[in-house]
Amino acid sequence: MIFARPGGFWEFYAGLGVAVLGSMPSSALYFGIYAYGKRKLRPFGHVLSDRMIVMCAVAISAAIGNTLASFSRVPYEVLKQRLQTGQYRSLLHAFQSCVNSERGFLREIFPLGGIRIQMIRDIPYAIFTLLSYELIRDAVMKHSDGTTTVWWKDMCMGGISGGIGSYLTNPMDVLKTRLQTQPHLYGGSVVACISQTWQEGGVSSFLRGSVSRLFHKVPANAMFFLFYEFFKLLLNVNEKDEDEEEATTTPSPQKKKS
């Protein structure tokens, strides 16, 4: 079907330009908030066990980061998906169609339920992916020198984590795609979209596209975490050192004299 379109093979790269332009600011916002939040939450380890506080810090930071990043993601996700499904011929055509739409430009790039379903998918995806990555990385680090890992291990850990997050959140991705490409069919209602999707084929309807999504997310996350760890090393960012420095600057409670 895709090869039958006028663009042939290049239809596989439909929406690439808008995806690149849109993903850079949203990824920077997301990971900036994630790293900052994780660093600020970790010193509260005296309240819970070290392991528990690290996992909570990762989950909360991922949720906050993705909540804010979702607002910047919706417009480019909407345009990208419509370009990929052939609703627009080019990015220029997409922009012109949104401007000339009877519903208005903002309603086109922020369809009914668009932000809500984006967050419903992105927040669990971030939590599953980053928790998986942190847990796998901790296990690998125990068998290494405890400070760095080799590049291919970073790729493998990132790919596995991305695959876990992708498969577990595929039902949300199905709903997001439907609501952002054809919002008028569901009136922007997530519940109506869930109901209609279920009626079409039960559980299997929510797993549509899971294999193709894995083919996308596994290599994408493998490369992402490879460069994430590379730039941490390049910029001399060491979370353990930061935690120790913060711990030394935090006054410890004085021991009671007997």
PDB file of C-alpha atoms in Angstrom:
ATOM      1  CA  MET A   1       0.000   0.000   0.000  1.00  0.00           C
ATOM      2  CA  ILE A   2       2.766   2.451   0.906  1.00  0.00           C
ATOM      3  CA  PHE A   3       4.793   1.664  -2.244  1.00  0.00           C
ATOM      4  CA  ALA A   4       1.641   2.323  -4.306  1.00  0.00           C
ATOM      5  CA  ARG A   5       1.617   5.962  -3.249  1.00  0.00           C
ATOM      6  CA  PRO A   6       3.171   8.603  -5.554  1.00  0.00           C
ATOM      7  CA  GLY A   7       6.317   8.898  -3.430  1.00  0.00           C
ATOM      8  CA  GLY A   8       7.071   5.166  -3.522  1.00  0.00           C
ATOM      9  CA  PHE A   9       9.912   4.163  -1.175  1.00  0.00           C
ATOM     10  CA  TRP A  10      10.281   7.716   0.168  1.00  0.00           C
ATOM     11  CA  GLU A  11       6.801   7.484   1.689  1.00  0.00           C
ATOM     12  CA  PHE A  12       8.523   5.581   4.514  1.00  0.00           C
ATOM     13  CA  TYR A  13      10.189   8.897   5.412  1.00  0.00           C
ATOM     14  CA  ALA A  14       7.016  10.977   5.280  1.00  0.00           C
ATOM     15  CA  GLY A  15       6.962  13.471   8.133  1.00  0.00           C
ATOM     16  CA  LEU A  16      10.709  13.179   8.788  1.00  0.00           C
ATOM     17  CA  GLY A  17      11.332  16.923   8.616  1.00  0.00           C
ATOM     18  CA  VAL A  18       8.621  17.889  11.070  1.00  0.00           C
ATOM     19  CA  ALA A  19       9.617  15.001  13.361  1.00  0.00           C
ATOM     20  CA  VAL A  20      13.232  16.224  13.520  1.00  0.00           C
ATOM     21  CA  LEU A  21      12.270  19.860  14.069  1.00  0.00           C
ATOM     22  CA  GLY A  22       9.687  19.011  16.700  1.00  0.00           C
ATOM     23  CA  SER A  23      11.570  16.360  18.627  1.00  0.00           C
ATOM     24  CA  MET A  24      14.632  18.499  19.405  1.00  0.00           C
ATOM     25  CA  PRO A  25      12.971  21.077  21.711  1.00  0.00           C
ATOM     26  CA  SER A  26      10.618  18.522  23.304  1.00  0.00           C
ATOM     27  CA  SER A  27      13.456  16.060  23.999  1.00  0.00           C
ATOM     28  CA  ALA A  28      15.645  18.825  25.430  1.00  0.00           C
ATOM     29  CA  LEU A  29      12.806  19.988  27.677  1.00  0.00           C
ATOM     30  CA  TYR A  30      11.927  16.446  28.737  1.00  0.00           C
ATOM     31  CA  PHE A  31      15.417  15.198  29.574  1.00  0.00           C
ATOM     32  CA  GLY A  32      16.493  18.500  31.096  1.00  0.00           C
ATOM     33  CA  ILE A  33      13.608  18.363  33.578  1.00  0.00           C
ATOM     34  CA  TYR A  34      14.111  14.617  34.097  1.00  0.00           C
ATOM     35  CA  ALA A  35      17.807  14.971  34.977  1.00  0.00           C
ATOM     36  CA  TYR A  36      17.197  18.000  37.197  1.00  0.00           C
ATOM     37  CA  GLY A  37      14.288  16.376  39.024  1.00  0.00           C
ATOM     38  CA  LYS A  38      16.161  13.133  39.595  1.00  0.00           C
ATOM     39  CA  ARG A  39      19.123  15.000  41.049  1.00  0.00           C
ATOM     40  CA  LYS A  40      16.946  17.059  43.390  1.00  0.00           C
ATOM     41  CA  LEU A  41      14.849  14.126  44.615  1.00  0.00           C
ATOM     42  CA  ARG A  42      17.687  11.684  45.317  1.00  0.00           C
ATOM     43  CA  PRO A  43      18.965  13.436  48.498  1.00  0.00           C
ATOM     44  CA  PHE A  44      15.701  12.457  50.231  1.00  0.00           C
ATOM     45  CA  GLY A  45      17.086   8.931  50.566  1.00  0.00           C
ATOM     46  CA  HIS A  46      17.006   9.196  54.383  1.00  0.00           C
ATOM     47  CA  VAL A  47      13.183   8.972  54.241  1.00  0.00           C
ATOM     48  CA  LEU A  48      13.042   5.724  52.254  1.00  0.00           C
ATOM     49  CA  SER A  49      15.577   3.091  51.287  1.00  0.00           C
ATOM     50  CA  ASP A  50      18.175   4.171  48.716  1.00  0.00           C
ATOM     51  CA  ARG A  51      16.751   1.791  46.121  1.00  0.00           C
ATOM     52  CA  MET A  52      13.196   2.964  46.645  1.00  0.00           C
ATOM     53  CA  ILE A  53      14.050   6.667  46.504  1.00  0.00           C
ATOM     54  CA  VAL A  54      16.030   6.248  43.278  1.00  0.00           C
ATOM     55  CA  MET A  55      13.101   4.454  41.607  1.00  0.00           C
ATOM     56  CA  CYS A  56      10.631   7.058  42.892  1.00  0.00           C
ATOM     57  CA  ALA A  57      12.897   9.876  41.733  1.00  0.00           C
ATOM     58  CA  VAL A  58      13.168   8.353  38.255  1.00  0.00           C
ATOM     59  CA  ALA A  59       9.401   7.807  37.966  1.00  0.00           C
ATOM     60  CA  ILE A  60       8.393  11.249  39.292  1.00  0.00           C
ATOM     61  CA  SER A  61      11.021  13.060  37.219  1.00  0.00           C
ATOM     62  CA  ALA A  62       9.996  11.179  34.078  1.00  0.00           C
ATOM     63  CA  ALA A  63       6.334  12.026  34.697  1.00  0.00           C
ATOM     64  CA  ILE A  64       6.985  15.743  35.300  1.00  0.00           C
ATOM     65  CA  GLY A  65       9.354  16.039  32.344  1.00  0.00           C
ATOM     66  CA  ASN A  66       6.976  14.317  29.945  1.00  0.00           C
ATOM     67  CA  THR A  67       3.939  16.244  31.188  1.00  0.00           C
ATOM     68  CA  LEU A  68       5.568  19.542  30.203  1.00  0.00           C
ATOM     69  CA  ALA A  69       7.138  18.158  27.017  1.00  0.00           C
ATOM     70  CA  SER A  70       3.784  16.755  25.829  1.00  0.00           C
ATOM     71  CA  PHE A  71       2.481  20.280  25.191  1.00  0.00           C
ATOM     72  CA  SER A  72       5.285  20.920  22.698  1.00  0.00           C
ATOM     73  CA  ARG A  73       4.949  17.448  21.149  1.00  0.00           C
ATOM     74  CA  VAL A  74       1.291  17.529  20.126  1.00  0.00           C
ATOM     75  CA  PRO A  75       1.539  19.885  17.098  1.00  0.00           C
ATOM     76  CA  TYR A  76       4.401  18.051  15.409  1.00  0.00           C
ATOM     77  CA  GLU A  77       2.954  14.628  16.271  1.00  0.00           C
ATOM     78  CA  VAL A  78      -0.361  15.603  14.649  1.00  0.00           C
ATOM     79  CA  LEU A  79       1.332  16.887  11.484  1.00  0.00           C
ATOM     80  CA  LYS A  80       3.733  13.939  11.326  1.00  0.00           C
ATOM     81  CA  GLN A  81       0.993  11.329  11.605  1.00  0.00           C
ATOM     82  CA  ARG A  82      -1.197  13.027   9.019  1.00  0.00           C
ATOM     83  CA  LEU A  83       1.737  13.237   6.627  1.00  0.00           C
ATOM     84  CA  GLN A  84       2.457   9.544   7.184  1.00  0.00           C
ATOM     85  CA  THR A  85      -1.161   8.535   6.555  1.00  0.00           C
ATOM     86  CA  GLY A  86      -1.260  10.529   3.317  1.00  0.00           C
ATOM     87  CA  GLN A  87      -3.691  13.217   4.484  1.00  0.00           C
ATOM     88  CA  TYR A  88      -1.178  15.896   3.450  1.00  0.00           C
ATOM     89  CA  ARG A  89       1.182  15.891   0.458  1.00  0.00           C
ATOM     90  CA  SER A  90       3.949  17.913   2.102  1.00  0.00           C
ATOM     91  CA  LEU A  91       4.715  19.985   5.186  1.00  0.00           C
ATOM     92  CA  LEU A  92       3.760  23.145   3.281  1.00  0.00           C
ATOM     93  CA  HIS A  93       0.433  21.590   2.277  1.00  0.00           C
ATOM     94  CA  ALA A  94      -0.129  20.549   5.905  1.00  0.00           C
ATOM     95  CA  PHE A  95       0.536  24.078   7.151  1.00  0.00           C
ATOM     96  CA  GLN A  96      -1.736  25.643   4.506  1.00  0.00           C
ATOM     97  CA  SER A  97      -4.525  23.165   5.295  1.00  0.00           C
ATOM     98  CA  CYS A  98      -4.340  23.961   9.004  1.00  0.00           C
ATOM     99  CA  VAL A  99      -4.387  27.726   8.375  1.00  0.00           C
ATOM    100  CA  ASN A 100      -7.384  27.462   6.000  1.00  0.00           C
ATOM    101  CA  SER A 101      -9.309  24.982   8.132  1.00  0.00           C
ATOM    102  CA  GLU A 102     -12.841  25.929   9.197  1.00  0.00           C
ATOM    103  CA  ARG A 103     -12.000  24.724  12.696  1.00  0.00           C
ATOM    104  CA  GLY A 104      -9.104  27.149  12.962  1.00  0.00           C
ATOM    105  CA  PHE A 105      -5.330  26.685  13.011  1.00  0.00           C
ATOM    106  CA  LEU A 106      -5.000  26.011  16.748  1.00  0.00           C
ATOM    107  CA  ARG A 107      -7.798  23.425  16.746  1.00  0.00           C
ATOM    108  CA  GLU A 108      -6.077  21.593  13.884  1.00  0.00           C
ATOM    109  CA  ILE A 109      -2.680  21.327  15.594  1.00  0.00           C
ATOM    110  CA  PHE A 110      -4.253  20.828  19.037  1.00  0.00           C
ATOM    111  CA  PRO A 111      -7.209  18.522  18.226  1.00  0.00           C
ATOM    112  CA  LEU A 112      -9.836  17.659  20.827  1.00  0.00           C
ATOM    113  CA  GLY A 113      -8.291  15.241  23.313  1.00  0.00           C
ATOM    114  CA  GLY A 114      -4.881  15.566  21.623  1.00  0.00           C
ATOM    115  CA  ILE A 115      -2.902  16.790  24.631  1.00  0.00           C
ATOM    116  CA  ARG A 116      -4.724  14.479  27.036  1.00  0.00           C
ATOM    117  CA  ILE A 117      -4.057  11.315  25.025  1.00  0.00           C
ATOM    118  CA  GLN A 118      -0.468  12.442  24.334  1.00  0.00           C
ATOM    119  CA  MET A 119       0.135  12.563  28.078  1.00  0.00           C
ATOM    120  CA  ILE A 120      -1.724   9.276  28.657  1.00  0.00           C
ATOM    121  CA  ARG A 121       0.758   7.605  26.308  1.00  0.00           C
ATOM    122  CA  ASP A 122       3.962   9.537  26.967  1.00  0.00           C
ATOM    123  CA  ILE A 123       4.012   9.535  30.771  1.00  0.00           C
ATOM    124  CA  PRO A 124       3.732   5.717  31.206  1.00  0.00           C
ATOM    125  CA  TYR A 125       6.136   5.243  28.278  1.00  0.00           C
ATOM    126  CA  ALA A 126       8.743   7.451  29.921  1.00  0.00           C
ATOM    127  CA  ILE A 127       8.332   5.768  33.308  1.00  0.00           C
ATOM    128  CA  PHE A 128       8.565   2.217  31.899  1.00  0.00           C
ATOM    129  CA  THR A 129      11.505   3.059  29.625  1.00  0.00           C
ATOM    130  CA  LEU A 130      13.578   5.036  32.124  1.00  0.00           C
ATOM    131  CA  LEU A 131      12.905   2.722  35.058  1.00  0.00           C
ATOM    132  CA  SER A 132      13.912  -0.238  32.876  1.00  0.00           C
ATOM    133  CA  TYR A 133      17.051   1.572  31.777  1.00  0.00           C
ATOM    134  CA  GLU A 134      18.068   2.547  35.318  1.00  0.00           C
ATOM    135  CA  LEU A 135      17.449  -0.974  36.656  1.00  0.00           C
ATOM    136  CA  ILE A 136      19.305  -2.674  33.784  1.00  0.00           C
ATOM    137  CA  ARG A 137      22.166  -0.176  34.019  1.00  0.00           C
ATOM    138  CA  ASP A 138      22.508  -0.670  37.779  1.00  0.00           C
ATOM    139  CA  ALA A 139      22.704  -4.437  37.268  1.00  0.00           C
ATOM    140  CA  VAL A 140      25.347  -4.045  34.539  1.00  0.00           C
ATOM    141  CA  MET A 141      27.378  -1.557  36.587  1.00  0.00           C
ATOM    142  CA  LYS A 142      27.676  -4.044  39.443  1.00  0.00           C
ATOM    143  CA  HIS A 143      29.719  -6.257  37.134  1.00  0.00           C
ATOM    144  CA  SER A 144      31.922  -3.429  35.819  1.00  0.00           C
ATOM    145  CA  ASP A 145      34.171  -0.803  37.406  1.00  0.00           C
ATOM    146  CA  GLY A 146      31.097   0.998  38.719  1.00  0.00           C
ATOM    147  CA  THR A 147      31.568   4.287  36.830  1.00  0.00           C
ATOM    148  CA  THR A 148      31.235   3.766  33.063  1.00  0.00           C
ATOM    149  CA  THR A 149      30.128   1.135  30.557  1.00  0.00           C
ATOM    150  CA  VAL A 150      31.302   0.385  27.020  1.00  0.00           C
ATOM    151  CA  TRP A 151      29.346   1.897  24.128  1.00  0.00           C
ATOM    152  CA  TRP A 152      27.712  -1.314  22.897  1.00  0.00           C
ATOM    153  CA  LYS A 153      26.316  -2.008  26.367  1.00  0.00           C
ATOM    154  CA  ASP A 154      24.736   1.457  26.398  1.00  0.00           C
ATOM    155  CA  MET A 155      23.144   0.660  23.045  1.00  0.00           C
ATOM    156  CA  CYS A 156      21.840  -2.713  24.213  1.00  0.00           C
ATOM    157  CA  MET A 157      20.466  -1.320  27.470  1.00  0.00           C
ATOM    158  CA  GLY A 158      18.779   1.555  25.661  1.00  0.00           C
ATOM    159  CA  GLY A 159      17.290  -0.721  22.993  1.00  0.00           C
ATOM    160  CA  ILE A 160      15.894  -3.202  25.531  1.00  0.00           C
ATOM    161  CA  SER A 161      14.448  -0.408  27.678  1.00  0.00           C
ATOM    162  CA  GLY A 162      12.848   1.246  24.674  1.00  0.00           C
ATOM    163  CA  GLY A 163      11.353  -2.079  23.591  1.00  0.00           C
ATOM    164  CA  ILE A 164       9.820  -2.655  27.031  1.00  0.00           C
ATOM    165  CA  GLY A 165       8.337   0.841  27.190  1.00  0.00           C
ATOM    166  CA  SER A 166       7.093   0.640  23.611  1.00  0.00           C
ATOM    167  CA  TYR A 167       5.278  -2.683  23.928  1.00  0.00           C
ATOM    168  CA  LEU A 168       3.683  -1.899  27.288  1.00  0.00           C
ATOM    169  CA  THR A 169       2.269   1.404  26.025  1.00  0.00           C
ATOM    170  CA  ASN A 170       1.196   0.285  22.552  1.00  0.00           C
ATOM    171  CA  PRO A 171      -2.533   0.417  23.491  1.00  0.00           C
ATOM    172  CA  MET A 172      -2.112   4.101  24.405  1.00  0.00           C
ATOM    173  CA  ASP A 173      -0.268   4.710  21.131  1.00  0.00           C
ATOM    174  CA  VAL A 174      -3.174   3.220  19.153  1.00  0.00           C
ATOM    175  CA  LEU A 175      -5.590   5.572  20.922  1.00  0.00           C
ATOM    176  CA  LYS A 176      -3.291   8.567  20.438  1.00  0.00           C
ATOM    177  CA  THR A 177      -2.951   7.944  16.701  1.00  0.00           C
ATOM    178  CA  ARG A 178      -6.715   7.643  16.241  1.00  0.00           C
ATOM    179  CA  LEU A 179      -7.558  10.736  18.275  1.00  0.00           C
ATOM    180  CA  GLN A 180      -4.913  12.892  16.618  1.00  0.00           C
ATOM    181  CA  THR A 181      -5.580  11.831  13.026  1.00  0.00           C
ATOM    182  CA  GLN A 182      -9.400  11.536  13.122  1.00  0.00           C
ATOM    183  CA  PRO A 183     -10.626  13.375  16.226  1.00  0.00           C
ATOM    184  CA  HIS A 184     -14.057  14.030  14.687  1.00  0.00           C
ATOM    185  CA  LEU A 185     -14.903  10.311  14.819  1.00  0.00           C
ATOM    186  CA  TYR A 186     -14.705  10.285  18.623  1.00  0.00           C
ATOM    187  CA  GLY A 187     -15.556  13.874  19.501  1.00  0.00           C
ATOM    188  CA  GLY A 188     -12.180  14.129  21.224  1.00  0.00           C
ATOM    189  CA  SER A 189     -13.314  11.592  23.836  1.00  0.00           C
ATOM    190  CA  VAL A 190     -10.734   9.069  25.031  1.00  0.00           C
ATOM    191  CA  VAL A 191     -13.499   6.849  26.438  1.00  0.00           C
ATOM    192  CA  ALA A 192     -15.362   6.811  23.095  1.00  0.00           C
ATOM    193  CA  CYS A 193     -12.121   5.939  21.296  1.00  0.00           C
ATOM    194  CA  ILE A 194     -11.413   3.066  23.722  1.00  0.00           C
ATOM    195  CA  SER A 195     -14.960   1.737  23.291  1.00  0.00           C
ATOM    196  CA  GLN A 196     -14.897   1.816  19.494  1.00  0.00           C
ATOM    197  CA  THR A 197     -11.415   0.303  19.315  1.00  0.00           C
ATOM    198  CA  TRP A 198     -12.503  -2.528  21.603  1.00  0.00           C
ATOM    199  CA  GLN A 199     -15.577  -3.234  19.473  1.00  0.00           C
ATOM    200  CA  GLU A 200     -13.388  -3.614  16.382  1.00  0.00           C
ATOM    201  CA  GLY A 201     -11.428  -6.586  17.710  1.00  0.00           C
ATOM    202  CA  GLY A 202     -10.952  -6.638  21.461  1.00  0.00           C
ATOM    203  CA  VAL A 203      -7.440  -6.829  22.871  1.00  0.00           C
ATOM    204  CA  SER A 204      -5.805  -7.397  19.470  1.00  0.00           C
ATOM    205  CA  SER A 205      -7.041  -3.986  18.296  1.00  0.00           C
ATOM    206  CA  PHE A 206      -4.901  -2.317  20.948  1.00  0.00           C
ATOM    207  CA  LEU A 207      -1.795  -4.218  19.833  1.00  0.00           C
ATOM    208  CA  ARG A 208      -1.977  -3.114  16.198  1.00  0.00           C
ATOM    209  CA  GLY A 209       1.316  -1.724  15.003  1.00  0.00           C
ATOM    210  CA  SER A 210       3.230  -3.062  18.000  1.00  0.00           C
ATOM    211  CA  VAL A 211       5.830  -4.847  15.843  1.00  0.00           C
ATOM    212  CA  SER A 212       6.460  -1.851  13.590  1.00  0.00           C
ATOM    213  CA  ARG A 213       6.650   0.354  16.680  1.00  0.00           C
ATOM    214  CA  LEU A 214       9.287  -1.963  18.162  1.00  0.00           C
ATOM    215  CA  PHE A 215      11.278  -1.704  14.908  1.00  0.00           C
ATOM    216  CA  HIS A 216      11.183   2.047  15.422  1.00  0.00           C
ATOM    217  CA  LYS A 217      11.657   2.387  19.175  1.00  0.00           C
ATOM    218  CA  VAL A 218      14.361  -0.243  19.818  1.00  0.00           C
ATOM    219  CA  PRO A 219      17.036   1.214  17.470  1.00  0.00           C
ATOM    220  CA  ALA A 220      15.930   4.790  18.239  1.00  0.00           C
ATOM    221  CA  ASN A 221      16.399   4.281  21.989  1.00  0.00           C
ATOM    222  CA  ALA A 222      19.621   2.345  21.433  1.00  0.00           C
ATOM    223  CA  MET A 223      21.100   5.354  19.632  1.00  0.00           C
ATOM    224  CA  PHE A 224      19.512   7.842  22.025  1.00  0.00           C
ATOM    225  CA  PHE A 225      20.968   6.324  25.190  1.00  0.00           C
ATOM    226  CA  LEU A 226      24.317   5.738  23.484  1.00  0.00           C
ATOM    227  CA  PHE A 227      24.648   9.488  22.842  1.00  0.00           C
ATOM    228  CA  TYR A 228      23.049  10.353  26.189  1.00  0.00           C
ATOM    229  CA  GLU A 229      25.809   8.480  28.030  1.00  0.00           C
ATOM    230  CA  PHE A 230      28.444   9.774  25.599  1.00  0.00           C
ATOM    231  CA  PHE A 231      27.568  13.417  26.249  1.00  0.00           C
ATOM    232  CA  LYS A 232      27.374  12.797  30.000  1.00  0.00           C
ATOM    233  CA  LEU A 233      30.950  11.497  29.777  1.00  0.00           C
ATOM    234  CA  LEU A 234      32.014  14.307  27.433  1.00  0.00           C
ATOM    235  CA  LEU A 235      30.567  16.984  29.711  1.00  0.00           C
ATOM    236  CA  ASN A 236      31.930  15.233  32.827  1.00  0.00           C
ATOM    237  CA  VAL A 237      28.486  14.723  34.340  1.00  0.00           C
ATOM    238  CA  ASN A 238      28.673  12.109  37.086  1.00  0.00           C
ATOM    239  CA  GLU A 239      25.484  11.616  39.089  1.00  0.00           C
ATOM    240  CA  LYS A 240      27.280   9.816  41.909  1.00  0.00           C
ATOM    241  CA  ASP A 241      29.683  12.705  42.371  1.00  0.00           C
ATOM    242  CA  GLU A 242      26.787  15.174  42.377  1.00  0.00           C
ATOM    243  CA  ASP A 243      24.928  13.113  44.970  1.00  0.00           C
ATOM    244  CA  GLU A 244      28.029  12.926  47.197  1.00  0.00           C
ATOM    245  CA  GLU A 245      28.657  16.669  46.838  1.00  0.00           C
ATOM    246  CA  GLU A 246      25.053  17.454  47.763  1.00  0.00           C
ATOM    247  CA  ALA A 247      25.258  15.076  50.703  1.00  0.00           C
ATOM    248  CA  THR A 248      28.361  16.845  52.052  1.00  0.00           C
ATOM    249  CA  THR A 249      26.711  20.265  51.795  1.00  0.00           C
ATOM    250  CA  THR A 250      23.563  19.043  53.583  1.00  0.00           C
ATOM    251  CA  PRO A 251      23.999  19.378  57.367  1.00  0.00           C
ATOM    252  CA  SER A 252      23.581  16.046  59.124  1.00  0.00           C
ATOM    253  CA  PRO A 253      21.576  15.876  62.359  1.00  0.00           C
ATOM    254  CA  GLN A 254      23.785  16.023  65.471  1.00  0.00           C
ATOM    255  CA  LYS A 255      23.973  12.911  67.607  1.00  0.00           C
ATOM    256  CA  LYS A 256      22.454  13.160  71.048  1.00  0.00           C
ATOM    257  CA  LYS A 257      24.959  13.238  73.869  1.00  0.00           C
ATOM    258  CA  SER A 258      24.587  10.374  76.308  1.00  0.00           C
TER     259      SER A 258
END
